[in-house]
mmCIF file of C-alpha atoms in Angstrom:
data_model
loop_
_atom_site.group_PDB
_atom_site.id
_atom_site.type_symbol
_atom_site.label_atom_id
_atom_site.label_comp_id
_atom_site.label_asym_id
_atom_site.label_seq_id
_atom_site.Cartn_x
_atom_site.Cartn_y
_atom_site.Cartn_z
ATOM 1 C CA UNK A 171 -21.082 15.741 20.713
ATOM 2 C CA UNK A 172 -18.397 16.162 18.019
ATOM 3 C CA UNK A 173 -15.291 14.075 17.907
ATOM 4 C CA UNK A 174 -12.093 14.019 15.743
ATOM 5 C CA UNK A 175 -10.654 11.347 13.506
ATOM 6 C CA UNK A 176 -7.940 11.250 10.840
ATOM 7 C CA UNK A 177 -8.731 11.603 7.203
ATOM 8 C CA UNK A 178 -7.744 7.976 6.707
ATOM 9 C CA UNK A 179 -10.261 6.730 9.245
ATOM 10 C CA UNK A 180 -12.959 8.957 7.751
ATOM 11 C CA UNK A 181 -12.055 7.733 4.274
ATOM 12 C CA UNK A 182 -12.684 4.105 5.274
ATOM 13 C CA UNK A 183 -16.052 5.053 6.679
ATOM 14 C CA UNK A 184 -16.863 7.182 3.593
ATOM 15 C CA UNK A 185 -16.182 4.286 1.220
ATOM 16 C CA UNK A 186 -18.355 1.920 3.335
ATOM 17 C CA UNK A 187 -21.361 4.424 3.352
ATOM 18 C CA UNK A 188 -20.894 5.139 -0.354
ATOM 19 C CA UNK A 189 -21.189 1.458 -1.262
ATOM 20 C CA UNK A 190 -24.326 1.182 0.812
ATOM 21 C CA UNK A 191 -25.854 4.317 -0.601
ATOM 22 C CA UNK A 192 -25.089 3.380 -4.279
ATOM 23 C CA UNK A 193 -25.727 -0.345 -4.079
ATOM 24 C CA UNK A 194 -22.934 -0.864 -6.726
ATOM 25 C CA UNK A 195 -19.281 -0.155 -7.394
ATOM 26 C CA UNK A 196 -17.441 0.528 -10.561
ATOM 27 C CA UNK A 197 -14.310 -1.486 -11.468
ATOM 28 C CA UNK A 198 -11.353 0.775 -11.774
ATOM 29 C CA UNK A 199 -8.940 1.025 -14.700
ATOM 30 C CA UNK A 200 -5.149 0.987 -14.520
ATOM 31 C CA UNK A 201 -5.242 4.785 -14.825
ATOM 32 C CA UNK A 202 -7.644 5.323 -11.871
ATOM 33 C CA UNK A 203 -10.805 5.912 -13.856
ATOM 34 C CA UNK A 204 -14.238 4.218 -13.769
ATOM 35 C CA UNK A 205 -14.689 1.329 -16.165
ATOM 36 C CA UNK A 206 -18.107 2.352 -17.340
ATOM 37 C CA UNK A 207 -18.719 -1.091 -18.800
ATOM 38 C CA UNK A 208 -18.168 -2.777 -15.472
ATOM 39 C CA UNK A 209 -20.649 -1.710 -12.773
ATOM 40 C CA UNK A 210 -20.820 -4.439 -10.166
ATOM 41 C CA UNK A 211 -24.063 -4.733 -8.040
ATOM 42 C CA UNK A 212 -23.555 -5.057 -4.253
ATOM 43 C CA UNK A 213 -25.945 -7.144 -2.236
ATOM 44 C CA UNK A 214 -24.384 -6.904 1.260
ATOM 45 C CA UNK A 215 -21.406 -5.491 3.132
ATOM 46 C CA UNK A 216 -20.118 -7.208 6.249
ATOM 47 C CA UNK A 217 -18.143 -5.253 8.851
ATOM 48 C CA UNK A 218 -16.502 -6.284 12.143
ATOM 49 C CA UNK A 219 -16.956 -4.317 15.352
ATOM 50 C CA UNK A 220 -15.453 -4.950 18.762
ATOM 51 C CA UNK A 221 -18.688 -6.497 19.891
ATOM 52 C CA UNK A 222 -19.307 -8.710 16.893
ATOM 53 C CA UNK A 223 -20.111 -8.915 13.176
ATOM 54 C CA UNK A 224 -22.668 -6.763 11.400
ATOM 55 C CA UNK A 225 -24.244 -7.373 7.979
ATOM 56 C CA UNK A 226 -25.609 -4.417 6.024
ATOM 57 C CA UNK A 227 -27.995 -5.883 3.471
ATOM 58 C CA UNK A 228 -28.931 -3.569 0.595
ATOM 59 C CA UNK A 229 -32.662 -3.465 -0.054
ATOM 60 C CA UNK A 230 -34.544 -1.256 -2.545
ATOM 61 C CA UNK A 231 -35.084 1.755 -0.160
ATOM 62 C CA UNK A 232 -33.436 0.576 3.081
ATOM 63 C CA UNK A 233 -30.321 -0.949 4.548
ATOM 64 C CA UNK A 234 -31.231 -3.994 6.659
ATOM 65 C CA UNK A 235 -28.664 -4.159 9.536
ATOM 66 C CA UNK A 236 -28.318 -7.602 11.072
ATOM 67 C CA UNK A 237 -26.154 -8.598 13.967
ATOM 68 C CA UNK A 238 -26.149 -10.477 17.234
ATOM 69 C CA UNK A 239 -27.849 -7.575 19.085
ATOM 70 C CA UNK A 240 -29.387 -5.655 16.220
ATOM 71 C CA UNK A 241 -32.003 -6.159 13.560
ATOM 72 C CA UNK A 242 -33.240 -2.865 12.037
ATOM 73 C CA UNK A 243 -33.993 -0.979 8.833
ATOM 74 C CA UNK A 244 -32.333 2.378 8.030
ATOM 75 C CA UNK A 245 -33.253 4.391 4.871
ATOM 76 C CA UNK A 246 -30.617 4.201 2.189
ATOM 77 C CA UNK A 247 -30.906 7.919 1.545
ATOM 78 C CA UNK A 248 -29.532 8.541 5.088
ATOM 79 C CA UNK A 249 -26.255 6.760 4.140
ATOM 80 C CA UNK A 250 -26.042 8.996 1.057
ATOM 81 C CA UNK A 251 -26.489 12.116 3.181
ATOM 82 C CA UNK A 252 -23.910 11.169 5.734
ATOM 83 C CA UNK A 253 -21.414 10.028 3.017
ATOM 84 C CA UNK A 254 -21.670 13.518 1.481
ATOM 85 C CA UNK A 255 -21.246 15.247 4.830
ATOM 86 C CA UNK A 256 -18.058 13.162 5.495
ATOM 87 C CA UNK A 257 -16.694 13.858 2.039
ATOM 88 C CA UNK A 258 -17.280 17.517 2.414
ATOM 89 C CA UNK A 259 -15.651 17.600 5.803
ATOM 90 C CA UNK A 260 -12.512 15.811 4.606
ATOM 91 C CA UNK A 261 -12.087 17.899 1.526
ATOM 92 C CA UNK A 262 -12.516 21.156 3.434
ATOM 93 C CA UNK A 263 -10.096 20.415 6.213
ATOM 94 C CA UNK A 264 -6.444 21.432 5.898
ATOM 95 C CA UNK A 265 -5.595 19.365 8.939
ATOM 96 C CA UNK A 266 -5.284 15.572 9.025
ATOM 97 C CA UNK A 267 -7.585 15.446 12.060
ATOM 98 C CA UNK A 268 -11.205 16.156 10.934
ATOM 99 C CA UNK A 269 -14.073 17.010 13.345
ATOM 100 C CA UNK A 270 -17.226 15.015 12.831
ATOM 101 C CA UNK A 271 -19.931 16.981 11.009
ATOM 102 C CA UNK A 272 -23.196 17.778 12.826
ATOM 103 C CA UNK A 273 -25.494 14.730 13.039
ATOM 104 C CA UNK A 274 -22.847 12.164 12.053
ATOM 105 C CA UNK A 275 -22.044 10.881 15.556
ATOM 106 C CA UNK A 276 -25.781 10.247 16.201
ATOM 107 C CA UNK A 277 -26.044 8.380 12.872
ATOM 108 C CA UNK A 278 -23.071 6.164 13.684
ATOM 109 C CA UNK A 279 -24.846 5.222 16.976
ATOM 110 C CA UNK A 280 -28.036 4.485 15.030
ATOM 111 C CA UNK A 281 -26.285 2.098 12.616
ATOM 112 C CA UNK A 282 -24.157 0.442 15.376
ATOM 113 C CA UNK A 283 -20.771 1.748 14.253
ATOM 114 C CA UNK A 284 -18.529 2.369 17.276
ATOM 115 C CA UNK A 285 -15.102 1.761 15.670
ATOM 116 C CA UNK A 286 -14.235 4.029 12.764
ATOM 117 C CA UNK A 287 -11.652 1.462 11.630
ATOM 118 C CA UNK A 288 -13.075 -2.065 11.523
ATOM 119 C CA UNK A 289 -11.736 -4.604 14.047
ATOM 120 C CA UNK A 290 -10.403 -7.518 11.912
ATOM 121 C CA UNK A 291 -7.579 -10.024 12.412
ATOM 122 C CA UNK A 292 -7.050 -10.591 8.680
ATOM 123 C CA UNK A 293 -6.177 -6.909 7.816
ATOM 124 C CA UNK A 294 -9.297 -6.409 5.666
ATOM 125 C CA UNK A 295 -11.446 -3.358 6.310
ATOM 126 C CA UNK A 296 -14.707 -5.009 5.405
ATOM 127 C CA UNK A 297 -16.119 -7.720 3.020
ATOM 128 C CA UNK A 298 -18.566 -7.460 0.199
ATOM 129 C CA UNK A 299 -21.114 -9.901 -1.214
ATOM 130 C CA UNK A 300 -21.624 -9.049 -4.915
ATOM 131 C CA UNK A 301 -24.836 -9.777 -6.878
ATOM 132 C CA UNK A 302 -26.476 -11.812 -4.125
ATOM 133 C CA UNK A 303 -26.547 -11.768 -0.305
ATOM 134 C CA UNK A 304 -25.540 -15.397 -0.123
ATOM 135 C CA UNK A 305 -22.533 -14.944 -2.560
ATOM 136 C CA UNK A 306 -19.001 -15.682 -1.196
ATOM 137 C CA UNK A 307 -17.587 -12.635 0.627
ATOM 138 C CA UNK A 308 -14.751 -10.695 -0.967
ATOM 139 C CA UNK A 309 -12.413 -8.956 1.543
ATOM 140 C CA UNK A 310 -11.204 -5.446 0.773
ATOM 141 C CA UNK A 311 -8.756 -2.837 2.087
ATOM 142 C CA UNK A 312 -9.701 0.839 1.602
ATOM 143 C CA UNK A 313 -7.113 3.179 0.215
ATOM 144 C CA UNK A 314 -8.092 6.775 -0.070
ATOM 145 C CA UNK A 315 -6.469 9.736 -1.820
ATOM 146 C CA UNK A 316 -8.569 11.959 0.473
ATOM 147 C CA UNK A 317 -6.028 11.484 3.301
ATOM 148 C CA UNK A 318 -2.805 9.756 4.295
ATOM 149 C CA UNK A 319 -2.614 6.335 2.750
ATOM 150 C CA UNK A 320 -1.087 3.328 4.443
ATOM 151 C CA UNK A 321 2.032 2.185 2.456
ATOM 152 C CA UNK A 322 1.937 -1.022 0.401
ATOM 153 C CA UNK A 323 5.240 -1.889 2.102
ATOM 154 C CA UNK A 324 6.575 -0.374 5.351
ATOM 155 C CA UNK A 325 8.632 -3.103 6.781
ATOM 156 C CA UNK A 326 10.995 -0.882 8.817
ATOM 157 C CA UNK A 327 14.517 -2.449 9.245
ATOM 158 C CA UNK A 328 13.222 -5.836 7.974
ATOM 159 C CA UNK A 329 12.976 -4.325 4.515
ATOM 160 C CA UNK A 330 16.610 -3.283 4.377
ATOM 161 C CA UNK A 331 19.178 -4.221 1.705
ATOM 162 C CA UNK A 332 22.901 -4.636 2.413
ATOM 163 C CA UNK A 333 25.592 -3.216 0.105
ATOM 164 C CA UNK A 334 29.169 -4.174 0.814
ATOM 165 C CA UNK A 335 31.678 -1.312 0.710
ATOM 166 C CA UNK A 336 34.403 -2.426 -1.647
ATOM 167 C CA UNK A 337 37.065 -0.656 -3.756
ATOM 168 C CA UNK A 338 39.203 1.498 -1.472
ATOM 169 C CA UNK A 339 39.593 0.280 2.124
ATOM 170 C CA UNK A 340 38.635 3.290 4.345
ATOM 171 C CA UNK A 341 40.384 4.009 7.617
ATOM 172 C CA UNK A 342 38.121 4.487 10.770
ATOM 173 C CA UNK A 343 38.443 8.312 10.725
ATOM 174 C CA UNK A 344 37.222 8.287 7.085
ATOM 175 C CA UNK A 345 34.285 6.038 8.006
ATOM 176 C CA UNK A 346 33.436 8.447 10.746
ATOM 177 C CA UNK A 347 33.684 11.392 8.439
ATOM 178 C CA UNK A 348 31.378 9.698 5.963
ATOM 179 C CA UNK A 349 28.803 8.845 8.590
ATOM 180 C CA UNK A 350 28.872 12.478 9.833
ATOM 181 C CA UNK A 351 28.174 13.833 6.261
ATOM 182 C CA UNK A 352 24.965 15.809 5.779
ATOM 183 C CA UNK A 353 21.733 15.722 7.812
ATOM 184 C CA UNK A 354 20.444 12.513 9.311
ATOM 185 C CA UNK A 355 18.222 11.560 6.348
ATOM 186 C CA UNK A 356 20.714 12.881 3.731
ATOM 187 C CA UNK A 357 21.544 9.403 2.519
ATOM 188 C CA UNK A 358 22.510 10.458 -1.001
ATOM 189 C CA UNK A 359 25.312 12.723 0.317
ATOM 190 C CA UNK A 360 26.963 9.769 2.123
ATOM 191 C CA UNK A 361 26.546 7.540 -0.966
ATOM 192 C CA UNK A 362 28.205 10.114 -3.208
ATOM 193 C CA UNK A 363 31.047 10.732 -0.652
ATOM 194 C CA UNK A 364 31.807 6.990 -0.635
ATOM 195 C CA UNK A 365 31.980 7.117 -4.444
ATOM 196 C CA UNK A 366 34.035 10.255 -4.444
ATOM 197 C CA UNK A 367 36.584 8.727 -2.142
ATOM 198 C CA UNK A 368 37.006 5.691 -4.360
ATOM 199 C CA UNK A 369 34.581 3.305 -2.567
ATOM 200 C CA UNK A 370 32.093 1.108 -4.379
ATOM 201 C CA UNK A 371 28.778 -0.110 -2.940
ATOM 202 C CA UNK A 372 28.241 -3.632 -4.150
ATOM 203 C CA UNK A 373 24.910 -5.447 -3.539
ATOM 204 C CA UNK A 374 25.351 -8.117 -0.884
ATOM 205 C CA UNK A 375 21.968 -9.415 0.434
ATOM 206 C CA UNK A 376 18.557 -8.835 1.885
ATOM 207 C CA UNK A 377 19.234 -7.934 5.585
ATOM 208 C CA UNK A 378 16.336 -9.951 7.022
ATOM 209 C CA UNK A 379 16.291 -13.676 6.375
ATOM 210 C CA UNK A 380 12.468 -13.996 6.324
ATOM 211 C CA UNK A 381 12.118 -11.152 3.865
ATOM 212 C CA UNK A 382 14.853 -12.682 1.749
ATOM 213 C CA UNK A 383 12.911 -16.004 1.593
ATOM 214 C CA UNK A 384 9.645 -14.163 0.880
ATOM 215 C CA UNK A 385 11.179 -12.394 -2.069
ATOM 216 C CA UNK A 386 12.699 -15.650 -3.286
ATOM 217 C CA UNK A 387 9.199 -17.001 -3.617
ATOM 218 C CA UNK A 388 8.649 -14.537 -6.527
ATOM 219 C CA UNK A 389 12.251 -14.846 -7.900
ATOM 220 C CA UNK A 390 15.533 -16.117 -6.470
ATOM 221 C CA UNK A 391 17.079 -12.759 -7.531
ATOM 222 C CA UNK A 392 14.226 -10.535 -6.414
ATOM 223 C CA UNK A 393 16.305 -9.064 -3.605
ATOM 224 C CA UNK A 394 19.009 -7.786 -6.001
ATOM 225 C CA UNK A 395 16.421 -6.388 -8.412
ATOM 226 C CA UNK A 396 14.620 -4.426 -5.580
ATOM 227 C CA UNK A 397 17.874 -3.269 -4.086
ATOM 228 C CA UNK A 398 19.059 -1.804 -7.416
ATOM 229 C CA UNK A 399 15.752 -0.061 -7.801
ATOM 230 C CA UNK A 400 16.172 1.456 -4.365
ATOM 231 C CA UNK A 401 19.677 2.543 -5.172
ATOM 232 C CA UNK A 402 18.422 4.132 -8.434
ATOM 233 C CA UNK A 403 15.724 6.023 -6.453
ATOM 234 C CA UNK A 404 18.452 7.685 -4.336
ATOM 235 C CA UNK A 405 20.961 8.353 -7.092
ATOM 236 C CA UNK A 406 18.684 9.411 -9.885
ATOM 237 C CA UNK A 407 15.707 10.795 -7.970
ATOM 238 C CA UNK A 408 13.169 8.528 -9.783
ATOM 239 C CA UNK A 409 10.385 7.350 -7.556
ATOM 240 C CA UNK A 410 7.582 5.985 -9.684
ATOM 241 C CA UNK A 411 7.813 2.196 -9.875
ATOM 242 C CA UNK A 412 6.949 2.132 -13.621
ATOM 243 C CA UNK A 413 9.725 4.562 -14.377
ATOM 244 C CA UNK A 414 12.219 2.767 -12.130
ATOM 245 C CA UNK A 415 11.397 -0.491 -13.931
ATOM 246 C CA UNK A 416 12.123 1.095 -17.229
ATOM 247 C CA UNK A 417 15.531 2.297 -15.884
ATOM 248 C CA UNK A 418 16.257 -1.224 -14.516
ATOM 249 C CA UNK A 419 15.638 -2.672 -17.967
ATOM 250 C CA UNK A 420 18.412 -0.468 -19.315
ATOM 251 C CA UNK A 421 20.723 -1.306 -16.391
ATOM 252 C CA UNK A 422 19.777 -5.028 -16.457
ATOM 253 C CA UNK A 423 21.314 -5.964 -13.056
ATOM 254 C CA UNK A 424 20.375 -9.596 -13.444
ATOM 255 C CA UNK A 425 22.288 -9.789 -16.724
ATOM 256 C CA UNK A 426 19.475 -11.567 -18.587
ATOM 257 C CA UNK A 427 19.010 -11.828 -22.382
ATOM 258 C CA UNK A 428 17.364 -9.019 -24.341
ATOM 259 C CA UNK A 429 14.752 -11.376 -25.517
ATOM 260 C CA UNK A 430 13.587 -12.112 -22.007
ATOM 261 C CA UNK A 431 13.612 -8.384 -21.230
ATOM 262 C CA UNK A 432 11.878 -6.998 -24.239
ATOM 263 C CA UNK A 433 9.687 -9.841 -25.677
ATOM 264 C CA UNK A 434 8.738 -11.509 -22.391
ATOM 265 C CA UNK A 435 8.625 -8.312 -20.239
ATOM 266 C CA UNK A 436 10.588 -10.004 -17.502
ATOM 267 C CA UNK A 437 11.267 -7.136 -15.229
ATOM 268 C CA UNK A 438 7.670 -5.672 -15.494
ATOM 269 C CA UNK A 439 6.233 -9.058 -14.738
ATOM 270 C CA UNK A 440 8.345 -9.685 -11.674
ATOM 271 C CA UNK A 441 7.659 -6.240 -10.246
ATOM 272 C CA UNK A 442 3.929 -6.630 -10.823
ATOM 273 C CA UNK A 443 3.938 -10.049 -9.102
ATOM 274 C CA UNK A 444 5.737 -8.477 -6.170
ATOM 275 C CA UNK A 445 3.221 -5.611 -5.910
ATOM 276 C CA UNK A 446 0.241 -8.006 -6.123
ATOM 277 C CA UNK A 447 1.827 -10.071 -3.302
ATOM 278 C CA UNK A 448 2.177 -6.931 -1.191
ATOM 279 C CA UNK A 449 -1.326 -5.747 -1.895
ATOM 280 C CA UNK A 450 -2.859 -9.125 -0.923
ATOM 281 C CA UNK A 451 -0.916 -9.713 2.281
ATOM 282 C CA UNK A 452 2.884 -10.276 1.917
ATOM 283 C CA UNK A 453 4.792 -8.668 4.784
ATOM 284 C CA UNK A 454 8.558 -8.564 5.183
ATOM 285 C CA UNK A 455 8.739 -10.066 8.676
ATOM 286 C CA UNK A 456 6.007 -12.729 8.262
ATOM 287 C CA UNK A 457 6.593 -15.953 6.446
ATOM 288 C CA UNK A 458 5.009 -15.874 2.977
ATOM 289 C CA UNK A 459 4.112 -19.130 1.225
ATOM 290 C CA UNK A 460 2.207 -17.799 -1.758
ATOM 291 C CA UNK A 461 -1.203 -18.807 -0.259
ATOM 292 C CA UNK A 462 -3.633 -15.983 -0.943
ATOM 293 C CA UNK A 463 -4.812 -14.075 2.127
ATOM 294 C CA UNK A 464 -8.294 -12.768 3.048
ATOM 295 C CA UNK A 465 -7.460 -9.497 1.213
ATOM 296 C CA UNK A 466 -8.908 -9.852 -2.279
ATOM 297 C CA UNK A 467 -8.394 -6.335 -3.446
ATOM 298 C CA UNK A 468 -8.575 -2.590 -2.799
ATOM 299 C CA UNK A 469 -11.508 -0.150 -2.721
ATOM 300 C CA UNK A 470 -9.821 2.972 -3.924
ATOM 301 C CA UNK A 471 -11.255 6.464 -3.103
ATOM 302 C CA UNK A 472 -10.265 9.026 -5.640
ATOM 303 C CA UNK A 473 -9.671 12.747 -4.862
ATOM 304 C CA UNK A 474 -13.147 13.399 -6.301
ATOM 305 C CA UNK A 475 -14.820 10.833 -3.902
ATOM 306 C CA UNK A 476 -15.405 8.079 -6.474
ATOM 307 C CA UNK A 477 -14.931 4.521 -5.083
ATOM 308 C CA UNK A 478 -13.207 2.176 -7.565
ATOM 309 C CA UNK A 479 -12.901 -1.568 -7.130
ATOM 310 C CA UNK A 480 -9.701 -3.509 -7.837
ATOM 311 C CA UNK A 481 -9.604 -7.158 -7.105
ATOM 312 C CA UNK A 482 -7.775 -10.466 -7.700
ATOM 313 C CA UNK A 483 -10.639 -11.591 -10.002
ATOM 314 C CA UNK A 484 -9.396 -8.970 -12.487
ATOM 315 C CA UNK A 485 -5.737 -9.724 -11.879
ATOM 316 C CA UNK A 486 -4.150 -7.914 -14.856
ATOM 317 C CA UNK A 487 -6.005 -4.649 -14.249
ATOM 318 C CA UNK A 488 -5.150 -4.851 -10.574
ATOM 319 C CA UNK A 489 -1.444 -5.513 -11.344
ATOM 320 C CA UNK A 490 -1.357 -2.609 -13.853
ATOM 321 C CA UNK A 491 -3.020 -0.262 -11.437
ATOM 322 C CA UNK A 492 -0.396 -1.086 -8.765
ATOM 323 C CA UNK A 493 2.451 -0.830 -11.302
ATOM 324 C CA UNK A 494 1.495 2.658 -12.616
ATOM 325 C CA UNK A 495 0.309 4.147 -9.323
ATOM 326 C CA UNK A 496 2.949 3.186 -6.784
ATOM 327 C CA UNK A 497 6.257 4.782 -5.863
ATOM 328 C CA UNK A 498 9.298 4.233 -3.685
ATOM 329 C CA UNK A 499 9.404 6.404 -0.626
ATOM 330 C CA UNK A 500 12.096 7.396 1.793
ATOM 331 C CA UNK A 501 11.635 6.198 5.396
ATOM 332 C CA UNK A 502 13.265 7.524 8.489
ATOM 333 C CA UNK A 503 16.963 6.562 8.800
ATOM 334 C CA UNK A 504 16.785 6.547 12.536
ATOM 335 C CA UNK A 505 13.642 4.379 12.744
ATOM 336 C CA UNK A 506 14.563 2.025 9.881
ATOM 337 C CA UNK A 507 18.365 1.811 10.616
ATOM 338 C CA UNK A 508 19.888 2.517 7.250
ATOM 339 C CA UNK A 509 21.978 5.046 5.344
ATOM 340 C CA UNK A 510 25.326 4.651 7.243
ATOM 341 C CA UNK A 511 28.436 2.523 6.961
ATOM 342 C CA UNK A 512 28.298 -0.170 9.658
ATOM 343 C CA UNK A 513 30.965 -2.796 10.498
ATOM 344 C CA UNK A 514 29.899 -6.449 10.524
ATOM 345 C CA UNK A 515 32.393 -9.295 10.927
ATOM 346 C CA UNK A 516 35.229 -7.076 9.798
ATOM 347 C CA UNK A 517 33.313 -5.874 6.685
ATOM 348 C CA UNK A 518 31.633 -2.490 6.221
ATOM 349 C CA UNK A 519 28.068 -2.455 4.882
ATOM 350 C CA UNK A 520 25.753 0.414 3.820
ATOM 351 C CA UNK A 521 22.014 -0.349 4.036
ATOM 352 C CA UNK A 522 19.165 1.036 1.981
ATOM 353 C CA UNK A 523 15.517 0.722 2.921
ATOM 354 C CA UNK A 524 12.616 -0.244 0.727
ATOM 355 C CA UNK A 525 9.308 1.531 1.300
ATOM 356 C CA UNK A 526 6.436 1.509 -1.254
ATOM 357 C CA UNK A 527 3.320 3.714 -1.287
ATOM 358 C CA UNK A 528 0.534 4.616 -3.636
ATOM 359 C CA UNK A 529 0.605 7.799 -5.592
ATOM 360 C CA UNK A 530 -1.562 10.620 -4.119
ATOM 361 C CA UNK A 531 -2.502 11.859 -7.580
#
């Protein structure tokens, strides 16, 4: 009997089956291509289900599935066939919900997969043993261009920045008029109206104290840097992180020396460190102490169905991939509580929200 799942759920399963069918994965480059010189053999993939752990050991012709209640061999070519069926179904569906192709549900039962998204507490999708079955496991998250990708950062209201409204002191009717300007998500109209009426939005702070402390672990001025990037996104319409960083270098909100900007690459370095922290587990509302999480990297599925590997072991490539392939996004003003003048202890603040996702192409 057929069932439906989202493209993101199918994408995770596709990556899993593709690794088992191939028995290797190519390292990715910063511009989302295969590194032909770096083909990494896979010995085993471990996946969590609601009823326990499964190990899928790659043998010459079979996948040896081991678990508390299972020990069986399944031909590797079956994983190849089902991976192709899933890829074809995803790419040929205009809807986000995709119906399971014929035979796929029966195959999932055969290989003891009951949850399309793995059940883990550490936010990994599955873990890989490279080269040898007994090698240390490397935890991965799957990100797929075949469907909706989870953002790198979607902290809701905890990822808000506060800007103090200075310059002209507005009367309450003016405040109400500004807040009524444009549609609900038309943040730029309200920002421009404040400016037009003689107001100035001056960076004040990170709204959430835990996120403020987390950012301070990377740099004490990280909040200001990201807040100015977010402001630039709204005012100039720039969304790509690499392009925003270039604009920040010209603006130099931290007022640092040219030598530090141009010779040391200060701003690029700080943004890359932040993106790496996000990719490997930092969250706005959870205390971050710099200790690396179980997430060691991404398995990135391209629009063509190639699976590319990015991991902490190849830190610079991973950092460059994130830097050139991420963008700032606009979250819901109602859900994330930003984009309006709000009174707090007699002072009016305007909040902007930080949301970061990976580029779809």
